[in-house]
Amino acid sequence: MEASMPTGSTKIDPGQTFKVIPIMVSLLLSGFIGLFSETALNVALSDLMQVLNITPATVQWLTTGYLLTLGILVPVSGLLLQWFTTRQLFVASLLFSILGTLVAALSGSFEILMVARVLQAIGTGLLLPLMFNTILIIFPVEKRGAAMGIIGLVIMFAPAIGPTFAGLLIENLSWHWIFWLSLPFLLIALAFGILYMQNVSTITKPRFDITSILFSTLGFGGIVFGFSSAGEGEGGWGSTKVIVAMAIGIVALLLFALRQFSMKQPMINLRAFKYPMFVVGVLMVFICMMVILSSMLILPMYLQTGMSMSALTAGLILLPGGIINGALSPVMGHLFDKYGPRWLVIPGLIILAVVLWFFAGITAASTTALIIVLHSCLMIGVAMVFMPAQTNGLNQLPREFYPDGTAIMNTLQQVAGAIG
């Protein structure tokens, strides 16, 4: 592990020494469980429609509401990172995740489960930007690829085993156990973080601009809501609800951008976009998140409803691709540190394009083996593009842009998820 995480402390700035391993363990454990419970629920959607007696358009809100909350909260995260310490944000994120998971485990109706998903999303919305911002601070540039690779392993391995475990739990117990299983691990992560998490960020306390927050909420919220509503099948892109939501979102985002450029201390410093490699990294991450979240949502439902498979079988079919992706993430991190992003990202994009073209031809007569191979190849392409492009983009930013860069990256990931 010496190549991926230093065994002792690391010293980046004079007078600052960070205990890397305890910090990383706290972030990785909480991130793993949060993403596990998020993606495991996708396999349970078909089951939830029957148990709760709801339609596909309604059950989709368990995903849409989650993404909508993230789309509203994550843009504010750059500001929160400069107002509150690392420990405060970490503990707050875990408390929201624990509360949301407990409410979900006890819920017996769609409405209560929806509230639980919003609480979980708040926890994730606080944790993800904090995780990436912390990595940028505690690791020097030449080791960030490996560190991001470890993060990638966790981010991809949790979704890989989520559907399989969810299938097992649904067949033998109930969907509630997806959350009961997650709860003790979140409590362990909270205890570990309270004991070992260090404050790594610089507190500058920029002014809270209510107008910027309003424009951001309407902008990102409108875009996410519009794209998600278009997929509900009630009028599609031509429905009044979608057109109004998209129009409000686009206008609010334009006003948000204009206001940020006119402020001395913007909520999100959009001047990060003047760094070309950051822009390229944002575009690559955007594409990958569309692919990842669309495949994680559509494939389980297709396998269960289109091909009449059980939740467990659907989870097992998706398992190889997820494991391959998780295993490759640290490898790609090392290759990035050694050779740079070019020889990973370009071939990865070609693989993604070819596999998506083959996926477009899938029918009910397609074999299980073909779906496993295609999904595995898709995840190989994602591993080659996602973390190398993200790390390379963030590496080009000066340190004062780290909170803004991570906020921009994570916000656009949620928008990409809704589009996907």
Coordinates of C-alpha atoms in Angstrom, one line a residue, residues 7-420:
T7 CA 2.0 4.7 6.0
G8 CA 2.7 7.5 8.3
S9 CA 2.0 11.2 8.2
T10 CA 2.4 13.5 5.3
K11 CA 3.5 17.2 5.4
I12 CA 2.3 19.3 2.5
D13 CA 2.7 22.9 3.8
P14 CA 5.1 24.1 6.4
G15 CA 3.7 23.6 9.9
Q16 CA 1.0 21.2 8.6
T17 CA 1.2 17.4 9.2
F18 CA -1.7 15.1 8.4
K19 CA -2.3 11.6 9.5
V20 CA -3.3 10.3 6.1
I21 CA -4.4 6.8 6.9
P22 CA -7.0 7.6 9.7
I23 CA -8.4 10.4 7.6
M24 CA -8.7 8.2 4.5
V25 CA -10.3 5.3 6.4
S26 CA -12.9 7.7 7.9
L27 CA -13.8 9.1 4.5
L28 CA -13.7 5.8 2.6
L29 CA -15.8 3.9 5.1
S30 CA -18.5 6.5 5.2
G31 CA -18.4 7.0 1.4
F32 CA -18.6 3.3 0.8
I33 CA -21.7 2.7 3.0
G34 CA -23.5 5.8 1.6
L35 CA -23.0 4.8 -2.0
F36 CA -23.9 1.1 -1.1
S37 CA -27.3 2.1 0.2
E38 CA -27.9 4.5 -2.7
T39 CA -27.4 2.0 -5.4
A40 CA -28.7 -1.1 -3.6
L41 CA -32.1 0.5 -3.7
N42 CA -32.2 0.5 -7.5
V43 CA -32.6 -3.3 -7.5
A44 CA -35.5 -2.9 -5.0
L45 CA -37.5 -0.5 -7.2
S46 CA -39.5 -3.2 -8.9
D47 CA -40.2 -4.8 -5.5
L48 CA -41.2 -1.4 -4.0
M49 CA -43.7 -0.8 -6.7
Q50 CA -45.6 -3.9 -5.7
V51 CA -45.1 -3.6 -1.9
L52 CA -46.0 0.1 -1.7
N53 CA -48.6 -0.1 -4.6
I54 CA -47.0 2.8 -6.6
T55 CA -46.4 3.4 -10.3
P56 CA -43.0 3.4 -12.0
A57 CA -43.3 7.2 -12.4
T58 CA -43.7 7.5 -8.6
V59 CA -41.0 5.1 -7.6
Q60 CA -38.5 7.0 -9.8
W61 CA -38.8 9.9 -7.3
L62 CA -36.7 7.8 -4.9
T63 CA -33.9 8.4 -7.3
T64 CA -35.0 11.8 -8.7
G65 CA -35.6 13.3 -5.2
Y66 CA -32.1 12.1 -4.2
L67 CA -30.5 13.7 -7.2
L68 CA -32.6 16.8 -6.8
T69 CA -31.4 17.3 -3.2
L70 CA -27.8 16.8 -4.3
G71 CA -28.2 19.2 -7.2
I72 CA -29.4 21.9 -4.8
L73 CA -27.0 21.2 -1.9
V74 CA -23.7 20.5 -3.6
P75 CA -23.2 23.9 -5.3
V76 CA -23.3 25.4 -1.8
S77 CA -20.6 22.9 -0.6
G78 CA -17.8 25.1 -1.8
L79 CA -19.0 27.8 0.6
L80 CA -19.6 25.4 3.4
L81 CA -16.0 24.1 3.0
Q82 CA -14.8 27.6 3.7
W83 CA -17.1 28.2 6.7
F84 CA -16.9 25.0 8.7
T85 CA -14.0 22.7 9.7
T86 CA -13.4 19.3 8.2
R87 CA -14.5 17.6 11.4
Q88 CA -17.7 19.6 11.7
L89 CA -18.8 18.8 8.1
F90 CA -17.8 15.2 8.4
V91 CA -19.8 14.7 11.6
A92 CA -22.8 16.6 10.1
S93 CA -22.8 14.5 7.0
L94 CA -22.7 11.2 9.0
L95 CA -25.5 12.4 11.3
F96 CA -27.7 13.1 8.3
S97 CA -26.8 9.8 6.7
I98 CA -27.5 7.9 9.9
L99 CA -30.8 9.6 10.5
G100 CA -31.9 9.0 6.9
T101 CA -30.9 5.4 7.0
L102 CA -32.8 4.8 10.3
V103 CA -35.9 6.5 8.9
A104 CA -35.7 4.4 5.7
A105 CA -35.3 1.2 7.7
L106 CA -38.4 2.0 9.7
S107 CA -40.5 3.3 6.9
G108 CA -43.7 1.6 5.8
S109 CA -44.9 4.1 3.1
F110 CA -43.6 5.9 0.1
E111 CA -43.8 9.3 1.7
I112 CA -41.7 8.4 4.7
L113 CA -39.1 6.6 2.5
M114 CA -39.0 9.7 0.3
V115 CA -38.1 11.9 3.4
A116 CA -35.5 9.3 4.3
R117 CA -33.9 9.6 0.9
V118 CA -33.7 13.4 1.1
L119 CA -32.0 13.1 4.5
Q120 CA -29.5 10.5 3.0
A121 CA -28.9 12.9 0.1
I122 CA -28.0 15.7 2.4
G123 CA -25.4 13.5 4.1
T124 CA -23.9 12.5 0.7
G125 CA -24.1 16.1 -0.5
L126 CA -21.9 17.2 2.4
L127 CA -19.5 14.2 2.2
L128 CA -18.6 14.0 -1.5
P129 CA -17.1 17.5 -1.9
L130 CA -15.4 17.2 1.5
M131 CA -13.8 13.9 0.4
F132 CA -12.3 15.2 -2.8
N133 CA -11.2 18.6 -1.2
T134 CA -9.5 16.7 1.6
I135 CA -7.6 14.5 -0.9
L136 CA -6.3 17.5 -2.8
I137 CA -5.0 19.0 0.4
I138 CA -3.4 16.0 2.2
F139 CA -1.7 14.5 -0.9
P140 CA 1.0 16.1 -3.1
V141 CA 0.4 16.3 -6.8
E142 CA 2.6 13.3 -7.7
K143 CA 0.6 11.0 -5.4
R144 CA -3.0 12.2 -6.1
G145 CA -3.6 9.7 -8.9
A146 CA -3.1 6.8 -6.6
A147 CA -5.2 8.4 -3.8
M148 CA -8.0 9.1 -6.3
G149 CA -7.7 5.5 -7.5
I150 CA -8.4 4.3 -3.9
I151 CA -11.4 6.6 -3.8
G152 CA -12.5 5.2 -7.2
L153 CA -12.2 1.6 -5.9
V154 CA -14.6 2.5 -3.0
I155 CA -17.0 4.6 -5.2
M156 CA -17.3 1.8 -7.8
F157 CA -17.1 -1.3 -5.5
A158 CA -20.0 -0.1 -3.4
P159 CA -22.4 0.1 -6.4
A160 CA -20.9 -3.3 -7.6
I161 CA -21.9 -5.3 -4.5
G162 CA -25.0 -3.1 -3.7
P163 CA -27.4 -4.8 -6.2
T164 CA -26.2 -8.3 -5.3
F165 CA -26.6 -7.9 -1.6
A166 CA -29.9 -6.1 -2.2
G167 CA -31.1 -9.1 -4.2
L168 CA -30.2 -11.5 -1.4
L169 CA -31.9 -9.4 1.2
I170 CA -35.1 -8.9 -0.8
E171 CA -35.4 -12.7 -1.6
N172 CA -34.7 -13.8 2.0
L173 CA -35.8 -10.8 4.2
S174 CA -37.2 -7.5 3.0
W175 CA -36.0 -4.3 1.3
H176 CA -35.8 -2.7 4.8
W177 CA -32.7 -4.7 5.5
I178 CA -30.8 -2.7 2.9
F179 CA -30.8 0.1 5.4
W180 CA -30.5 -2.0 8.6
L181 CA -27.3 -3.5 7.2
S182 CA -25.9 -0.1 6.5
L183 CA -26.7 1.5 9.8
P184 CA -24.0 -0.1 12.1
F185 CA -21.2 0.7 9.5
L186 CA -22.3 4.3 9.4
L187 CA -22.1 4.4 13.3
I188 CA -18.6 2.9 13.1
A189 CA -17.6 5.5 10.5
L190 CA -18.9 8.3 12.7
A191 CA -17.0 7.0 15.8
F192 CA -13.8 6.6 13.8
G193 CA -14.1 10.1 12.3
I194 CA -14.8 11.7 15.7
L195 CA -11.6 10.0 17.0
Y196 CA -9.2 10.5 14.0
M197 CA -10.5 13.1 11.6
Q198 CA -8.3 16.2 11.4
N199 CA -9.2 19.7 10.3
V200 CA -7.4 20.2 6.9
S201 CA -9.2 23.0 5.2
T202 CA -8.6 26.8 5.6
I203 CA -11.6 28.7 7.2
T204 CA -12.0 32.0 5.4
K205 CA -15.8 32.6 6.1
P206 CA -16.8 34.3 2.8
R207 CA -20.1 36.2 2.8
F208 CA -23.3 34.1 2.4
D209 CA -25.0 35.6 -0.6
I210 CA -28.7 34.7 -0.4
T211 CA -29.3 35.8 -4.1
S212 CA -26.6 33.4 -5.3
I213 CA -28.0 30.6 -3.3
L214 CA -31.5 31.3 -4.6
F215 CA -30.3 31.3 -8.3
S216 CA -28.2 28.2 -7.7
T217 CA -31.2 26.3 -6.1
L218 CA -33.6 27.3 -8.9
G219 CA -31.0 26.7 -11.6
F220 CA -29.6 23.3 -10.7
G221 CA -32.9 22.2 -9.1
G222 CA -34.8 23.2 -12.2
I223 CA -32.5 21.4 -14.6
V224 CA -32.4 18.2 -12.5
F225 CA -36.2 18.3 -12.0
G226 CA -36.8 18.9 -15.7
F227 CA -34.6 16.1 -17.0
S228 CA -36.0 13.7 -14.4
S229 CA -39.6 14.6 -15.1
A230 CA -39.1 14.2 -18.9
G231 CA -38.4 10.5 -18.3
E232 CA -41.6 9.8 -16.3
G233 CA -43.6 9.2 -19.5
E234 CA -46.4 11.8 -18.8
G235 CA -46.0 14.0 -21.8
G236 CA -42.2 13.7 -22.0
W237 CA -40.2 16.7 -23.3
G238 CA -43.4 18.3 -24.5
S239 CA -45.1 18.5 -21.1
T240 CA -45.6 22.0 -19.5
K241 CA -44.0 20.8 -16.3
V242 CA -40.7 19.9 -18.1
I243 CA -40.6 23.0 -20.3
V244 CA -41.3 25.4 -17.3
A245 CA -38.7 23.6 -15.1
M246 CA -36.0 23.7 -17.8
A247 CA -36.7 27.3 -18.7
I248 CA -36.5 28.4 -15.0
G249 CA -33.3 26.3 -14.6
I250 CA -31.5 27.8 -17.6
V251 CA -32.4 31.4 -16.8
A252 CA -31.5 31.0 -13.2
L253 CA -28.1 29.4 -14.1
L254 CA -27.3 32.3 -16.4
L255 CA -28.2 34.9 -13.7
F256 CA -26.2 32.8 -11.2
A257 CA -23.1 32.8 -13.5
L258 CA -23.4 36.6 -14.2
R259 CA -23.6 37.3 -10.4
Q260 CA -20.6 35.1 -9.6
F261 CA -18.4 37.0 -12.1
S262 CA -19.5 40.3 -10.7
M263 CA -18.7 39.4 -7.0
K264 CA -15.4 39.9 -5.3
Q265 CA -16.1 36.8 -3.2
P266 CA -18.3 34.5 -5.3
M267 CA -20.2 31.6 -3.8
I268 CA -18.6 29.4 -6.5
N269 CA -15.6 30.9 -8.3
L270 CA -16.4 30.1 -11.9
R271 CA -13.0 31.5 -12.9
A272 CA -11.9 27.9 -12.4
F273 CA -13.1 27.4 -16.0
K274 CA -10.3 29.5 -17.3
Y275 CA -8.0 26.4 -16.8
P276 CA -8.4 24.3 -20.0
M277 CA -7.6 20.9 -18.4
F278 CA -10.2 21.5 -15.7
V279 CA -12.8 22.1 -18.4
V280 CA -11.8 18.9 -20.2
G281 CA -11.9 17.0 -16.9
V282 CA -15.4 18.4 -16.1
L283 CA -16.7 17.2 -19.6
M284 CA -15.2 13.7 -19.2
V285 CA -16.6 13.3 -15.7
F286 CA -20.0 14.5 -16.9
I287 CA -20.0 11.9 -19.7
C288 CA -19.0 9.1 -17.3
M289 CA -21.6 10.0 -14.7
M290 CA -24.3 9.9 -17.4
V291 CA -23.2 6.4 -18.3
I292 CA -22.7 5.1 -14.8
L293 CA -26.0 6.3 -13.3
S294 CA -28.1 5.5 -16.4
S295 CA -26.8 1.9 -16.5
M296 CA -27.2 1.5 -12.7
L297 CA -30.8 2.5 -12.9
I298 CA -31.9 1.1 -16.3
L299 CA -30.1 -2.3 -16.3
P300 CA -31.6 -3.7 -13.1
M301 CA -35.1 -2.7 -14.0
Y302 CA -34.7 -4.1 -17.6
L303 CA -33.3 -7.4 -16.3
Q304 CA -36.2 -7.8 -13.8
T305 CA -39.1 -6.5 -15.9
G306 CA -37.9 -7.1 -19.5
M307 CA -36.2 -10.4 -19.0
S308 CA -38.2 -11.6 -15.9
M309 CA -35.2 -12.2 -13.7
S310 CA -35.1 -12.1 -9.9
A311 CA -33.5 -9.2 -8.0
L312 CA -30.7 -11.6 -7.0
T313 CA -30.0 -12.7 -10.5
A314 CA -30.0 -9.1 -11.8
G315 CA -27.5 -8.2 -9.0
L316 CA -25.2 -11.1 -9.9
I317 CA -25.2 -10.1 -13.6
L318 CA -24.0 -6.6 -12.7
L319 CA -21.5 -7.8 -10.1
P320 CA -18.5 -8.7 -12.5
G321 CA -18.5 -5.3 -14.2
G322 CA -18.6 -3.5 -10.8
I323 CA -15.8 -5.6 -9.4
I324 CA -13.6 -5.1 -12.5
N325 CA -14.2 -1.4 -12.3
G326 CA -13.4 -1.2 -8.6
A327 CA -10.3 -3.3 -9.0
L328 CA -9.0 -1.2 -12.0
S329 CA -9.4 2.2 -10.2
P330 CA -6.2 1.9 -8.1
V331 CA -4.4 0.5 -11.2
M332 CA -5.5 3.5 -13.3
G333 CA -4.4 5.8 -10.4
H334 CA -0.9 4.4 -10.5
L335 CA -0.8 4.6 -14.4
F336 CA -2.0 8.2 -14.2
D337 CA 0.8 9.1 -11.8
K338 CA 3.4 7.4 -14.1
Y339 CA 2.2 8.2 -17.6
G340 CA -0.4 11.0 -17.3
P341 CA -4.0 11.0 -18.5
R342 CA -3.7 10.9 -22.3
W343 CA -3.0 7.2 -22.7
L344 CA -5.9 6.3 -20.4
V345 CA -8.7 8.7 -21.2
I346 CA -8.6 8.5 -25.0
P347 CA -8.7 4.7 -25.3
G348 CA -11.3 4.7 -22.5
L349 CA -13.6 7.0 -24.4
I350 CA -13.3 4.8 -27.5
I351 CA -14.3 1.7 -25.4
L352 CA -17.3 3.6 -24.0
A353 CA -18.5 4.6 -27.4
V354 CA -18.2 1.1 -28.9
V355 CA -19.9 -0.6 -25.9
L356 CA -22.8 1.9 -25.9
W357 CA -23.3 1.2 -29.6
F358 CA -23.6 -2.5 -28.9
F359 CA -25.9 -1.8 -25.9
A360 CA -28.3 0.0 -28.2
G361 CA -29.0 -3.3 -30.0
I362 CA -29.9 -5.3 -26.9
T363 CA -33.3 -7.1 -27.1
A364 CA -35.2 -9.6 -24.9
A365 CA -33.5 -12.3 -27.0
S366 CA -30.0 -11.2 -26.0
T367 CA -28.0 -13.7 -23.9
T368 CA -27.0 -13.1 -20.3
A369 CA -23.4 -13.7 -21.2
L370 CA -23.5 -10.8 -23.8
I371 CA -25.0 -8.4 -21.1
I372 CA -22.3 -9.4 -18.6
V373 CA -19.5 -8.9 -21.2
L374 CA -20.9 -5.5 -22.4
H375 CA -21.4 -4.2 -18.8
S376 CA -17.9 -5.3 -17.8
C377 CA -16.4 -3.6 -20.9
L378 CA -18.4 -0.5 -20.1
M379 CA -17.0 -0.4 -16.6
I380 CA -13.5 -0.8 -17.9
G381 CA -14.0 2.2 -20.1
V382 CA -15.4 4.2 -17.2
A383 CA -12.4 3.3 -15.0
M384 CA -10.0 4.5 -17.7
V385 CA -11.7 7.9 -18.0
F386 CA -13.4 8.9 -14.7
M387 CA -10.7 9.2 -12.1
P388 CA -7.8 10.1 -14.4
A389 CA -9.8 12.9 -16.0
Q390 CA -11.1 14.2 -12.7
T391 CA -7.7 14.2 -11.0
N392 CA -6.0 15.8 -14.0
G393 CA -8.6 18.5 -14.1
L394 CA -8.4 19.3 -10.4
N395 CA -4.6 19.2 -10.4
Q396 CA -4.4 22.2 -12.6
L397 CA -6.2 24.4 -10.2
P398 CA -4.4 26.6 -7.6
R399 CA -5.1 25.6 -4.0
E400 CA -7.5 28.5 -3.4
F401 CA -9.7 27.1 -6.2
Y402 CA -9.9 23.6 -4.6
P403 CA -13.3 24.1 -2.9
D404 CA -14.7 25.7 -6.0
G405 CA -13.3 23.0 -8.3
T406 CA -14.7 20.1 -6.2
A407 CA -18.1 21.9 -5.9
I408 CA -18.3 22.4 -9.7
M409 CA -17.3 18.8 -10.4
N410 CA -19.7 17.3 -7.9
T411 CA -22.6 19.5 -8.9
L412 CA -22.3 18.7 -12.5
Q413 CA -22.1 15.0 -11.6
Q414 CA -25.5 15.2 -10.1
V415 CA -26.9 17.0 -13.2
A416 CA -25.3 14.4 -15.4
G417 CA -26.9 11.7 -13.3
A418 CA -30.4 13.2 -13.9
I419 CA -29.7 13.5 -17.6
G420 CA -28.5 9.9 -17.7

